[in-house]
mmCIF file of C-alpha atoms in Angstrom:
data_model
loop_
_atom_site.group_PDB
_atom_site.id
_atom_site.type_symbol
_atom_site.label_atom_id
_atom_site.label_comp_id
_atom_site.label_asym_id
_atom_site.label_seq_id
_atom_site.Cartn_x
_atom_site.Cartn_y
_atom_site.Cartn_z
ATOM 1 C CA ALA A 1 -6.100 4.277 7.866
ATOM 2 C CA TYR A 2 -6.714 7.689 8.326
ATOM 3 C CA HIS A 3 -10.162 7.777 6.603
ATOM 4 C CA PRO A 4 -13.149 5.787 6.512
ATOM 5 C CA SER A 5 -12.901 2.885 4.189
ATOM 6 C CA PRO A 6 -16.178 1.008 3.620
ATOM 7 C CA TRP A 7 -14.453 -2.565 3.578
ATOM 8 C CA MET A 8 -13.174 -1.770 6.949
ATOM 9 C CA GLU A 9 -16.249 0.087 8.422
ATOM 10 C CA GLU A 10 -18.070 -3.010 7.644
ATOM 11 C CA ARG A 11 -15.830 -5.240 9.925
ATOM 12 C CA LEU A 12 -15.066 -2.287 12.823
ATOM 13 C CA GLY A 13 -17.573 -0.114 12.566
ATOM 14 C CA LYS A 14 -19.195 2.629 10.993
ATOM 15 C CA GLY A 15 -16.746 5.771 10.621
ATOM 16 C CA TRP A 16 -13.886 3.386 11.833
ATOM 17 C CA THR A 17 -10.105 4.917 11.335
ATOM 18 C CA GLU A 18 -7.271 4.290 13.101
ATOM 19 C CA TYR A 19 -7.276 7.258 15.056
ATOM 20 C CA LYS A 20 -9.999 5.413 17.142
ATOM 21 C CA THR A 21 -7.208 3.060 18.483
ATOM 22 C CA LEU A 22 -4.924 6.274 19.031
ATOM 23 C CA ARG A 23 -7.960 7.637 21.276
ATOM 24 C CA GLU A 24 -8.302 4.365 23.015
ATOM 25 C CA SER A 25 -4.779 3.935 23.793
ATOM 26 C CA LYS A 26 -3.220 3.625 27.318
ATOM 27 C CA THR A 27 -0.005 4.099 29.043
ATOM 28 C CA LEU A 28 1.882 1.257 29.475
ATOM 29 C CA PHE A 29 4.852 2.417 31.632
ATOM 30 C CA PRO A 30 5.925 5.746 33.415
ATOM 31 C CA GLY A 31 6.739 8.220 30.654
ATOM 32 C CA HIS A 32 4.729 6.549 27.907
ATOM 33 C CA SER A 33 2.926 9.414 26.069
ATOM 34 C CA MET A 34 0.074 7.878 25.002
ATOM 35 C CA PRO A 35 -2.586 8.882 24.016
ATOM 36 C CA ARG A 36 -1.125 11.208 21.487
ATOM 37 C CA LYS A 37 -3.040 13.833 19.431
ATOM 38 C CA PRO A 38 -2.293 14.518 15.692
ATOM 39 C CA THR A 39 -1.086 17.953 15.207
ATOM 40 C CA LEU A 40 -3.391 18.653 12.601
ATOM 41 C CA GLY A 41 -6.305 17.259 14.219
ATOM 42 C CA GLU A 42 -8.118 13.954 12.975
ATOM 43 C CA PHE A 43 -7.826 14.897 9.197
ATOM 44 C CA ASN A 44 -9.509 12.810 6.410
ATOM 45 C CA GLU A 45 -7.102 11.719 3.519
ATOM 46 C CA ALA A 46 -9.723 10.811 1.004
ATOM 47 C CA ASP A 47 -10.850 14.253 1.121
ATOM 48 C CA PRO A 48 -9.246 16.271 -1.535
ATOM 49 C CA GLU A 49 -8.855 19.434 0.205
ATOM 50 C CA TRP A 50 -7.069 17.698 3.425
ATOM 51 C CA ALA A 51 -4.967 15.775 0.638
ATOM 52 C CA GLN A 52 -3.896 19.024 -0.995
ATOM 53 C CA ARG A 53 -2.664 20.132 2.456
ATOM 54 C CA GLU A 54 -0.584 17.026 2.727
ATOM 55 C CA ILE A 55 0.982 17.366 -0.634
ATOM 56 C CA ASP A 56 1.948 20.968 0.115
ATOM 57 C CA LEU A 57 3.356 20.196 3.634
ATOM 58 C CA ALA A 58 5.381 17.417 1.994
ATOM 59 C CA ALA A 59 6.508 19.324 -1.013
ATOM 60 C CA LYS A 60 7.584 22.443 1.150
ATOM 61 C CA SER A 61 9.280 19.890 3.231
ATOM 62 C CA GLY A 62 11.603 18.723 0.151
ATOM 63 C CA ILE A 63 9.894 15.460 -0.416
ATOM 64 C CA THR A 64 9.148 14.889 -4.146
ATOM 65 C CA GLY A 65 7.057 11.550 -4.140
ATOM 66 C CA TRP A 66 4.841 9.307 -2.317
ATOM 67 C CA MET A 67 5.008 5.552 -2.381
ATOM 68 C CA ILE A 68 1.308 4.577 -1.383
ATOM 69 C CA ASP A 69 0.418 1.277 0.108
ATOM 70 C CA TRP A 70 -2.174 -0.620 -2.114
ATOM 71 C CA TYR A 71 -4.490 -2.973 -0.664
ATOM 72 C CA TRP A 72 -5.525 -5.557 -3.465
ATOM 73 C CA HIS A 73 -6.810 -8.999 -1.950
ATOM 74 C CA SER A 74 -8.062 -11.098 -5.228
ATOM 75 C CA GLY A 75 -10.249 -7.869 -6.221
ATOM 76 C CA THR A 76 -11.111 -7.013 -2.429
ATOM 77 C CA MET A 77 -9.858 -3.033 -1.970
ATOM 78 C CA PHE A 78 -9.707 -0.972 0.886
ATOM 79 C CA PHE A 79 -7.856 2.135 1.991
ATOM 80 C CA HIS A 80 -7.753 2.985 -1.920
ATOM 81 C CA GLU A 81 -10.004 5.872 -1.193
ATOM 82 C CA GLN A 82 -7.104 8.248 -0.011
ATOM 83 C CA LEU A 83 -5.328 7.882 -3.580
ATOM 84 C CA GLU A 84 -8.534 7.819 -5.784
ATOM 85 C CA GLN A 85 -10.554 10.107 -3.756
ATOM 86 C CA GLY A 86 -8.091 12.258 -2.096
ATOM 87 C CA PHE A 87 -4.701 12.759 -3.774
ATOM 88 C CA LEU A 88 -5.924 12.099 -7.162
ATOM 89 C CA LYS A 89 -8.505 14.610 -6.942
ATOM 90 C CA ALA A 90 -6.349 17.258 -5.153
ATOM 91 C CA PRO A 91 -6.111 20.568 -7.096
ATOM 92 C CA ASP A 92 -2.371 20.277 -7.268
ATOM 93 C CA ASN A 93 -1.154 17.038 -6.973
ATOM 94 C CA ALA A 94 1.290 17.594 -9.627
ATOM 95 C CA LYS A 95 3.792 18.648 -6.738
ATOM 96 C CA LEU A 96 4.341 15.575 -6.199
ATOM 97 C CA LYS A 97 5.076 12.121 -8.050
ATOM 98 C CA PHE A 98 3.345 9.054 -6.767
ATOM 99 C CA ALA A 99 3.393 4.893 -7.272
ATOM 100 C CA VAL A 100 1.677 2.300 -5.626
ATOM 101 C CA MET A 101 3.162 -0.473 -3.770
ATOM 102 C CA TRP A 102 0.878 -3.585 -3.413
ATOM 103 C CA ALA A 103 0.918 -3.942 0.271
ATOM 104 C CA ASN A 104 -0.055 -7.895 -0.177
ATOM 105 C CA HIS A 105 0.126 -9.228 3.121
ATOM 106 C CA ASP A 106 -2.482 -10.709 5.317
ATOM 107 C CA TRP A 107 -4.687 -8.276 7.276
ATOM 108 C CA LYS A 108 -5.667 -8.926 10.995
ATOM 109 C CA ASN A 109 -7.398 -6.692 13.559
ATOM 110 C CA TYR A 110 -4.382 -4.955 15.251
ATOM 111 C CA PHE A 111 -6.664 -1.971 16.595
ATOM 112 C CA PRO A 112 -5.551 -3.302 19.352
ATOM 113 C CA ALA A 113 -4.005 -6.778 19.553
ATOM 114 C CA ALA A 114 -2.484 -8.427 22.554
ATOM 115 C CA SER A 115 0.234 -10.010 19.961
ATOM 116 C CA PRO A 116 0.345 -10.594 16.305
ATOM 117 C CA GLU A 117 -0.518 -14.486 16.567
ATOM 118 C CA GLY A 118 -3.562 -13.876 18.586
ATOM 119 C CA ALA A 119 -4.783 -11.319 16.203
ATOM 120 C CA PRO A 120 -8.261 -12.279 14.670
ATOM 121 C CA MET A 121 -7.796 -12.470 10.761
ATOM 122 C CA LEU A 122 -9.977 -9.900 8.579
ATOM 123 C CA ILE A 123 -8.738 -11.086 5.269
ATOM 124 C CA LYS A 124 -5.759 -13.660 3.826
ATOM 125 C CA GLN A 125 -3.794 -12.727 0.962
ATOM 126 C CA GLN A 126 -4.287 -15.280 -2.085
ATOM 127 C CA TYR A 127 -2.460 -15.406 -5.260
ATOM 128 C CA SER A 128 -2.925 -16.934 -8.490
ATOM 129 C CA VAL A 129 -1.527 -15.651 -12.302
ATOM 130 C CA GLU A 130 -4.629 -14.702 -13.260
ATOM 131 C CA ASP A 131 -4.906 -12.223 -10.268
ATOM 132 C CA CYS A 132 -1.636 -10.831 -10.599
ATOM 133 C CA VAL A 133 -2.558 -9.743 -13.962
ATOM 134 C CA ARG A 134 -6.023 -8.391 -12.931
ATOM 135 C CA ALA A 135 -4.221 -6.388 -10.345
ATOM 136 C CA ILE A 136 -1.729 -4.708 -12.787
ATOM 137 C CA ARG A 137 -4.803 -4.248 -15.228
ATOM 138 C CA TYR A 138 -6.098 -2.054 -12.421
ATOM 139 C CA ALA A 139 -3.084 -0.128 -12.127
ATOM 140 C CA ILE A 140 -2.775 0.334 -15.694
ATOM 141 C CA ASP A 141 -6.357 1.476 -15.847
ATOM 142 C CA HIS A 142 -6.392 3.775 -12.781
ATOM 143 C CA TYR A 143 -3.038 5.135 -12.011
ATOM 144 C CA PHE A 144 -0.448 4.685 -15.127
ATOM 145 C CA HIS A 145 -1.942 7.651 -17.027
ATOM 146 C CA ALA A 146 -1.444 10.071 -14.292
ATOM 147 C CA PRO A 147 1.203 12.582 -15.594
ATOM 148 C CA ASN A 148 2.802 12.523 -12.155
ATOM 149 C CA TYR A 149 3.189 8.463 -11.698
ATOM 150 C CA TRP A 150 6.771 8.030 -10.936
ATOM 151 C CA ARG A 151 8.763 6.408 -13.618
ATOM 152 C CA ILE A 152 12.541 5.113 -13.782
ATOM 153 C CA GLY A 153 13.824 5.386 -17.441
ATOM 154 C CA ASN A 154 10.494 6.056 -18.456
ATOM 155 C CA GLU A 155 9.024 2.773 -17.087
ATOM 156 C CA PRO A 156 6.236 3.008 -14.475
ATOM 157 C CA VAL A 157 7.280 1.510 -10.818
ATOM 158 C CA PHE A 158 4.985 -0.740 -9.158
ATOM 159 C CA GLY A 159 6.268 -2.093 -5.987
ATOM 160 C CA ILE A 160 5.368 -5.478 -3.805
ATOM 161 C CA TYR A 161 5.934 -5.683 -0.375
ATOM 162 C CA ASP A 162 5.592 -9.438 0.364
ATOM 163 C CA LEU A 163 7.604 -11.056 -2.451
ATOM 164 C CA PRO A 164 8.572 -13.963 -0.529
ATOM 165 C CA GLY A 165 5.088 -14.760 0.602
ATOM 166 C CA LEU A 166 3.818 -14.723 -3.032
ATOM 167 C CA LEU A 167 7.041 -16.776 -4.204
ATOM 168 C CA LYS A 168 6.130 -19.507 -1.314
ATOM 169 C CA THR A 169 2.573 -19.641 -2.605
ATOM 170 C CA LEU A 170 3.099 -19.564 -6.369
ATOM 171 C CA GLY A 171 6.409 -20.974 -6.784
ATOM 172 C CA GLU A 172 9.011 -19.408 -8.605
ATOM 173 C CA ASP A 173 8.182 -20.562 -12.107
ATOM 174 C CA SER A 174 4.264 -19.529 -11.964
ATOM 175 C CA ALA A 175 5.788 -16.467 -10.338
ATOM 176 C CA ARG A 176 7.952 -15.607 -12.941
ATOM 177 C CA ARG A 177 5.249 -16.224 -15.756
ATOM 178 C CA ALA A 178 2.987 -13.816 -13.429
ATOM 179 C CA PHE A 179 5.652 -11.134 -13.467
ATOM 180 C CA ASP A 180 6.116 -11.655 -17.411
ATOM 181 C CA LEU A 181 2.232 -11.310 -18.262
ATOM 182 C CA MET A 182 2.025 -8.103 -15.942
ATOM 183 C CA ARG A 183 4.990 -6.586 -18.207
ATOM 184 C CA GLU A 184 3.246 -7.465 -21.125
ATOM 185 C CA GLU A 185 0.054 -5.972 -19.968
ATOM 186 C CA THR A 186 1.773 -2.701 -19.444
ATOM 187 C CA ARG A 187 3.285 -2.678 -22.698
ATOM 188 C CA LYS A 188 0.234 -3.273 -24.505
ATOM 189 C CA ALA A 189 -1.466 -0.530 -22.703
ATOM 190 C CA GLY A 190 1.311 1.843 -24.262
ATOM 191 C CA PHE A 191 3.253 2.276 -20.916
ATOM 192 C CA GLY A 192 6.601 0.635 -21.943
ATOM 193 C CA ASP A 193 8.341 -1.654 -19.752
ATOM 194 C CA LEU A 194 6.974 -2.146 -15.964
ATOM 195 C CA HIS A 195 9.941 -1.401 -13.368
ATOM 196 C CA LEU A 196 8.917 -4.033 -10.673
ATOM 197 C CA GLN A 197 10.603 -3.271 -7.483
ATOM 198 C CA TRP A 198 10.663 -5.271 -4.282
ATOM 199 C CA SER A 199 9.687 -2.936 -1.450
ATOM 200 C CA GLN A 200 10.949 -4.780 1.550
ATOM 201 C CA SER A 201 14.794 -5.153 1.214
ATOM 202 C CA GLY A 202 16.656 -6.891 -1.254
ATOM 203 C CA GLY A 203 20.532 -7.669 -0.919
ATOM 204 C CA SER A 204 20.448 -11.350 -0.368
ATOM 205 C CA MET A 205 17.894 -11.887 -3.105
ATOM 206 C CA ALA A 206 19.619 -9.889 -5.853
ATOM 207 C CA GLY A 207 20.142 -12.913 -8.013
ATOM 208 C CA LYS A 208 16.835 -13.983 -7.844
ATOM 209 C CA LEU A 209 15.441 -10.718 -8.138
ATOM 210 C CA GLU A 210 17.044 -10.376 -11.679
ATOM 211 C CA LYS A 211 15.829 -13.508 -12.734
ATOM 212 C CA LEU A 212 12.379 -12.588 -11.959
ATOM 213 C CA GLY A 213 12.706 -9.298 -13.788
ATOM 214 C CA PHE A 214 12.671 -6.957 -11.015
ATOM 215 C CA LYS A 215 14.804 -3.864 -11.545
ATOM 216 C CA SER A 216 15.285 -2.507 -8.052
ATOM 217 C CA ALA A 217 14.717 -3.165 -4.463
ATOM 218 C CA THR A 218 14.484 -0.822 -1.212
ATOM 219 C CA GLN A 219 13.519 -1.041 2.366
ATOM 220 C CA TYR A 220 9.866 -0.067 3.299
ATOM 221 C CA HIS A 221 10.731 1.883 6.335
ATOM 222 C CA PRO A 222 12.210 1.451 9.799
ATOM 223 C CA PHE A 223 9.427 0.358 12.161
ATOM 224 C CA GLY A 224 8.638 -1.472 14.842
ATOM 225 C CA TRP A 225 5.669 -3.422 16.140
ATOM 226 C CA THR A 226 4.084 -3.274 19.650
ATOM 227 C CA TYR A 227 1.152 -5.544 21.043
ATOM 228 C CA GLY A 228 0.743 -4.260 24.542
ATOM 229 C CA GLY A 229 2.611 -5.593 27.707
ATOM 230 C CA ARG A 230 5.985 -4.041 28.655
#
């Protein structure tokens, strides 16, 4: 959330970014080094010039590609400006490959929140077979054509963050149908098969992933949540 996004501004205020939460953070215990200040200042990731600076820094550090969080809630989108207005319009974005990970989870107002349970809901994730198809059509129309879109075996990679949540809502049969249709749409558009990736672990679900047509699984990243207190 390092750039203003209209949908979030409507709910959290004009010009809101997560830098506001950072600026207003308080120390919670002796030695707690908050608030912190970003080394590069409060930059705007949706600005192509700043996006190019990030790309250059990443490439110089040996990073070859980014998996970018992509928020799609039944057609409602936010934070995609970083990708569509920043990264994709940066003059030399070919230095990095990129792919999108559908960050298909509920969004609550954690900016800040005393607890995850008590945080107010901003938008709840909903699912349908038809909407899964709409989501992949958007990715096909806006991203897959890019020469530096990340492919494995010439197949565009599409990550899904909360697969268990999707399965719980749709059920395995409907989910399998949705994934089959998503692959079909990708092939019809001339991009070959779709490389579905579960982006939040995978070992315990290896058999189920294979049945659903997933080709890889990874871990989003190691992180920890804090909600105040000690």
